[in-house]
Amino acid sequence: VKTIRHAFGGTVNAVVLGAVSGGYRELLLSRGEDPDAAVVRTLVPVSVRGEGGEGVLDNRVSAVLCELPVHLADPVERLAYVREQMADLKGSHMAEAGDTLMTLGALAPPMLLETGSRLAVRLMHQLPQRSVNTVTTNVPGPQLPLYCLGREMLEYRPYVPISHGVRVGTAILSYNGHLAFGVTGDRDTAPDVGLLAVAIAAGVDELRQRADTLS
């Protein structure tokens, strides 16, 4: 993901959203739906920390509604679309207009995921249900191995709950040099989310191959 970011610009979050967009495109195609006519919006928790807040052990989190470019077949074009849209949303102060909550930077990532999920549920109560199709939350975790009773934790798998009209959610968590995607779906209305998970991974691989051609 860092290689992709350095090759095409933007943030890790933009790369993640670009890959997730490709995943939803493949999911729509597998269902026989037209991605050119589809609108897929996702609620994305973002940092609203002001200037001068670097190094302060806290984090201010709000959320924005991002429209995923499922209509674009090219992964690099999807990444550029998401990158520009997220920059516009942050520049429009949409994040600051939402509810803002404070969490300590020293809290464990599961607690950060929990606060992000609570924020998402609160905003869903305030927004029309048609405005939110899914949730995508990306949380940076510890970049060193964690231990319990002398045993190293090998993997850290994130989870975002499904509720309040949202049928699919994707949680992303980094840990010790790795990035894990946790895709959760409602069994009755979205039993095929396994296709989404596979397509997201394939999207990251495709972006990496395109980035390698630039080096």
Tab-separated table of C-alpha atoms in Angstrom:
chain	number	residue	atom	x	y	z
A	1	VAL	CA	0.000	0.000	0.000
A	2	LYS	CA	2.856	2.380	0.745
A	3	THR	CA	4.401	1.567	-2.634
A	4	ILE	CA	1.093	2.421	-4.329
A	5	ARG	CA	0.785	5.661	-2.370
A	6	HIS	CA	4.291	6.758	-3.295
A	7	ALA	CA	3.698	5.925	-6.962
A	8	PHE	CA	0.342	7.649	-7.415
A	9	GLY	CA	0.147	10.129	-4.518
A	10	GLY	CA	-2.469	10.554	-1.844
A	11	THR	CA	-2.817	8.834	1.492
A	12	VAL	CA	-2.983	5.258	2.698
A	13	ASN	CA	-6.687	5.850	3.324
A	14	ALA	CA	-7.177	6.840	-0.330
A	15	VAL	CA	-5.430	3.673	-1.523
A	16	VAL	CA	-7.631	1.601	0.760
A	17	LEU	CA	-10.803	3.291	-0.487
A	18	GLY	CA	-9.675	2.852	-4.083
A	19	ALA	CA	-9.271	-0.893	-3.553
A	20	VAL	CA	-12.596	-1.106	-1.707
A	21	SER	CA	-14.247	0.692	-4.634
A	22	GLY	CA	-12.937	-1.960	-6.997
A	23	GLY	CA	-14.264	-4.631	-4.669
A	24	TYR	CA	-17.779	-3.191	-4.766
A	25	ARG	CA	-17.588	-2.881	-8.546
A	26	GLU	CA	-16.822	-6.595	-8.853
A	27	LEU	CA	-19.587	-7.406	-6.363
A	28	LEU	CA	-22.113	-5.469	-8.456
A	29	LEU	CA	-20.936	-7.164	-11.649
A	30	SER	CA	-21.240	-10.609	-10.059
A	31	ARG	CA	-24.859	-9.786	-9.191
A	32	GLY	CA	-25.603	-8.777	-12.771
A	33	GLU	CA	-25.998	-5.108	-11.842
A	34	ASP	CA	-24.723	-2.181	-13.905
A	35	PRO	CA	-21.944	-0.366	-11.991
A	36	ASP	CA	-22.298	2.629	-14.326
A	37	ALA	CA	-25.793	3.218	-12.948
A	38	ALA	CA	-25.035	2.339	-9.330
A	39	VAL	CA	-24.351	4.741	-6.475
A	40	VAL	CA	-22.393	3.314	-3.541
A	41	ARG	CA	-21.721	5.668	-0.635
A	42	THR	CA	-19.627	4.824	2.374
A	43	LEU	CA	-19.290	6.519	5.746
A	44	VAL	CA	-15.577	7.135	6.388
A	45	PRO	CA	-14.289	8.211	9.825
A	46	VAL	CA	-11.564	10.842	9.390
A	47	SER	CA	-9.257	12.824	11.616
A	48	VAL	CA	-10.193	16.469	12.190
A	49	ARG	CA	-7.102	17.360	14.194
A	50	GLY	CA	-6.105	20.960	13.593
A	51	GLU	CA	-2.716	22.396	12.741
A	52	GLY	CA	-0.203	22.203	15.538
A	53	GLY	CA	-1.725	18.992	16.875
A	54	GLU	CA	1.060	16.750	15.665
A	55	GLY	CA	2.586	14.672	18.421
A	56	VAL	CA	-0.280	15.339	20.827
A	57	LEU	CA	-1.550	12.095	22.347
A	58	ASP	CA	-5.154	12.490	21.296
A	59	ASN	CA	-7.191	12.128	18.157
A	60	ARG	CA	-10.261	14.001	16.960
A	61	VAL	CA	-12.481	11.879	14.749
A	62	SER	CA	-15.506	12.770	12.675
A	63	ALA	CA	-16.860	11.255	9.436
A	64	VAL	CA	-17.557	12.101	5.803
A	65	LEU	CA	-19.745	10.497	3.158
A	66	CYS	CA	-17.631	9.311	0.229
A	67	GLU	CA	-19.128	8.151	-3.057
A	68	LEU	CA	-17.175	5.138	-4.275
A	69	PRO	CA	-16.307	5.293	-8.018
A	70	VAL	CA	-17.708	1.873	-8.908
A	71	HIS	CA	-18.399	3.193	-12.417
A	72	LEU	CA	-14.663	3.354	-13.231
A	73	ALA	CA	-13.045	0.182	-14.565
A	74	ASP	CA	-9.430	1.376	-14.263
A	75	PRO	CA	-7.985	1.003	-10.725
A	76	VAL	CA	-5.663	4.001	-11.060
A	77	GLU	CA	-8.584	6.194	-12.158
A	78	ARG	CA	-10.581	4.961	-9.144
A	79	LEU	CA	-7.691	5.864	-6.852
A	80	ALA	CA	-7.396	9.355	-8.364
A	81	TYR	CA	-11.161	9.878	-8.043
A	82	VAL	CA	-11.167	8.881	-4.371
A	83	ARG	CA	-8.050	10.941	-3.628
A	84	GLU	CA	-9.574	14.107	-5.101
A	85	GLN	CA	-12.957	13.518	-3.502
A	86	MET	CA	-11.515	13.020	-0.014
A	87	ALA	CA	-9.412	16.175	-0.408
A	88	ASP	CA	-12.532	18.115	-1.448
A	89	LEU	CA	-14.579	16.726	1.453
A	90	LYS	CA	-11.925	17.667	3.998
A	91	GLY	CA	-11.524	21.084	2.394
A	92	SER	CA	-15.273	21.692	2.568
A	93	HIS	CA	-15.200	21.168	6.367
A	94	MET	CA	-17.875	18.486	6.069
A	95	ALA	CA	-16.034	16.489	8.721
A	96	GLU	CA	-16.075	19.376	11.174
A	97	ALA	CA	-19.801	19.815	10.580
A	98	GLY	CA	-20.490	16.334	11.922
A	99	ASP	CA	-20.337	15.292	15.536
A	100	THR	CA	-16.758	15.268	16.841
A	101	LEU	CA	-15.472	12.975	19.551
A	102	MET	CA	-12.188	12.794	21.421
A	103	THR	CA	-10.217	9.595	22.004
A	104	LEU	CA	-6.774	9.190	23.538
A	105	GLY	CA	-4.023	8.205	21.153
A	106	ALA	CA	-2.772	5.721	23.721
A	107	LEU	CA	-5.996	3.701	23.552
A	108	ALA	CA	-5.782	0.278	21.961
A	109	PRO	CA	-6.980	0.118	18.315
A	110	PRO	CA	-10.092	-1.950	19.241
A	111	MET	CA	-11.253	0.993	21.350
A	112	LEU	CA	-10.624	3.345	18.421
A	113	LEU	CA	-12.658	1.045	16.177
A	114	GLU	CA	-15.413	1.047	18.792
A	115	THR	CA	-15.544	4.843	18.974
A	116	GLY	CA	-15.575	5.066	15.173
A	117	SER	CA	-18.462	2.597	15.035
A	118	ARG	CA	-20.419	4.535	17.647
A	119	LEU	CA	-19.848	7.720	15.658
A	120	ALA	CA	-21.082	6.016	12.493
A	121	VAL	CA	-24.266	4.833	14.210
A	122	ARG	CA	-24.922	8.317	15.596
A	123	LEU	CA	-24.512	9.937	12.196
A	124	MET	CA	-26.754	7.308	10.605
A	125	HIS	CA	-29.540	8.364	12.963
A	126	GLN	CA	-29.153	11.939	11.697
A	127	LEU	CA	-28.767	11.187	7.977
A	128	PRO	CA	-31.380	9.688	5.639
A	129	GLN	CA	-30.805	5.952	5.292
A	130	ARG	CA	-30.499	6.291	1.535
A	131	SER	CA	-27.387	8.424	2.080
A	132	VAL	CA	-25.329	5.589	3.564
A	133	ASN	CA	-24.821	2.220	1.889
A	134	THR	CA	-21.800	0.975	3.792
A	135	VAL	CA	-19.075	1.875	6.302
A	136	THR	CA	-15.308	1.823	5.717
A	137	THR	CA	-13.070	2.539	8.698
A	138	ASN	CA	-9.267	2.580	8.597
A	139	VAL	CA	-7.392	2.618	11.919
A	140	PRO	CA	-3.584	2.719	12.280
A	141	GLY	CA	-2.428	0.096	14.748
A	142	PRO	CA	0.902	-0.530	16.511
A	143	GLN	CA	3.836	-1.094	14.148
A	144	LEU	CA	5.694	-3.366	16.545
A	145	PRO	CA	4.836	-6.849	17.791
A	146	LEU	CA	2.584	-7.143	20.841
A	147	TYR	CA	2.932	-9.887	23.438
A	148	CYS	CA	0.751	-11.530	26.069
A	149	LEU	CA	2.337	-13.804	28.655
A	150	GLY	CA	5.413	-14.088	26.467
A	151	ARG	CA	3.444	-15.093	23.366
A	152	GLU	CA	3.639	-12.897	20.281
A	153	MET	CA	0.408	-11.814	18.659
A	154	LEU	CA	0.791	-12.799	15.004
A	155	GLU	CA	-2.317	-11.222	13.452
A	156	TYR	CA	-4.709	-8.430	14.289
A	157	ARG	CA	-8.082	-8.774	12.548
A	158	PRO	CA	-10.525	-5.868	12.626
A	159	TYR	CA	-14.320	-6.022	12.753
A	160	VAL	CA	-17.027	-3.439	12.197
A	161	PRO	CA	-20.586	-4.333	13.293
A	162	ILE	CA	-23.598	-4.260	10.986
A	163	SER	CA	-26.627	-2.253	12.101
A	164	HIS	CA	-29.089	0.523	11.276
A	165	GLY	CA	-29.674	-0.251	7.614
A	166	VAL	CA	-26.024	-0.850	6.693
A	167	ARG	CA	-25.628	-4.314	5.199
A	168	VAL	CA	-21.875	-4.414	4.549
A	169	GLY	CA	-18.967	-2.908	6.468
A	170	THR	CA	-15.211	-2.969	5.975
A	171	ALA	CA	-12.685	-2.396	8.754
A	172	ILE	CA	-8.989	-1.934	7.997
A	173	LEU	CA	-6.308	-2.170	10.666
A	174	SER	CA	-2.535	-2.003	10.353
A	175	TYR	CA	-0.289	-4.017	12.668
A	176	ASN	CA	3.452	-4.639	12.626
A	177	GLY	CA	3.947	-3.924	8.933
A	178	HIS	CA	0.782	-5.622	7.737
A	179	LEU	CA	-2.664	-4.362	6.729
A	180	ALA	CA	-5.718	-6.488	7.527
A	181	PHE	CA	-9.164	-6.072	5.974
A	182	GLY	CA	-12.205	-7.315	7.868
A	183	VAL	CA	-15.376	-7.498	5.738
A	184	THR	CA	-18.671	-8.036	7.547
A	185	GLY	CA	-21.986	-8.665	5.806
A	186	ASP	CA	-25.591	-9.345	6.697
A	187	ARG	CA	-26.142	-13.042	5.973
A	188	ASP	CA	-29.703	-12.609	4.702
A	189	THR	CA	-29.192	-9.688	2.308
A	190	ALA	CA	-25.479	-9.889	1.454
A	191	PRO	CA	-24.379	-13.532	1.603
A	192	ASP	CA	-21.802	-12.956	-1.150
A	193	VAL	CA	-19.450	-10.591	0.717
A	194	GLY	CA	-16.692	-13.178	0.309
A	195	LEU	CA	-16.483	-11.989	-3.305
A	196	LEU	CA	-15.965	-8.449	-2.033
A	197	ALA	CA	-13.077	-9.553	0.184
A	198	VAL	CA	-11.368	-11.405	-2.677
A	199	ALA	CA	-11.875	-8.469	-5.057
A	200	ILE	CA	-10.401	-5.967	-2.582
A	201	ALA	CA	-7.234	-8.050	-2.266
A	202	ALA	CA	-7.057	-8.417	-6.044
A	203	GLY	CA	-7.482	-4.637	-6.392
A	204	VAL	CA	-4.500	-3.978	-4.130
A	205	ASP	CA	-2.416	-6.444	-6.158
A	206	GLU	CA	-3.435	-4.762	-9.418
A	207	LEU	CA	-2.523	-1.316	-8.113
A	208	ARG	CA	0.832	-2.667	-6.942
A	209	GLN	CA	1.528	-4.079	-10.405
A	210	ARG	CA	0.666	-0.733	-11.994
A	211	ALA	CA	2.921	1.041	-9.491
A	212	ASP	CA	5.789	-1.326	-10.318
A	213	THR	CA	5.598	-0.325	-13.984
A	214	LEU	CA	6.393	3.250	-12.973
A	215	SER	CA	9.576	2.367	-11.101
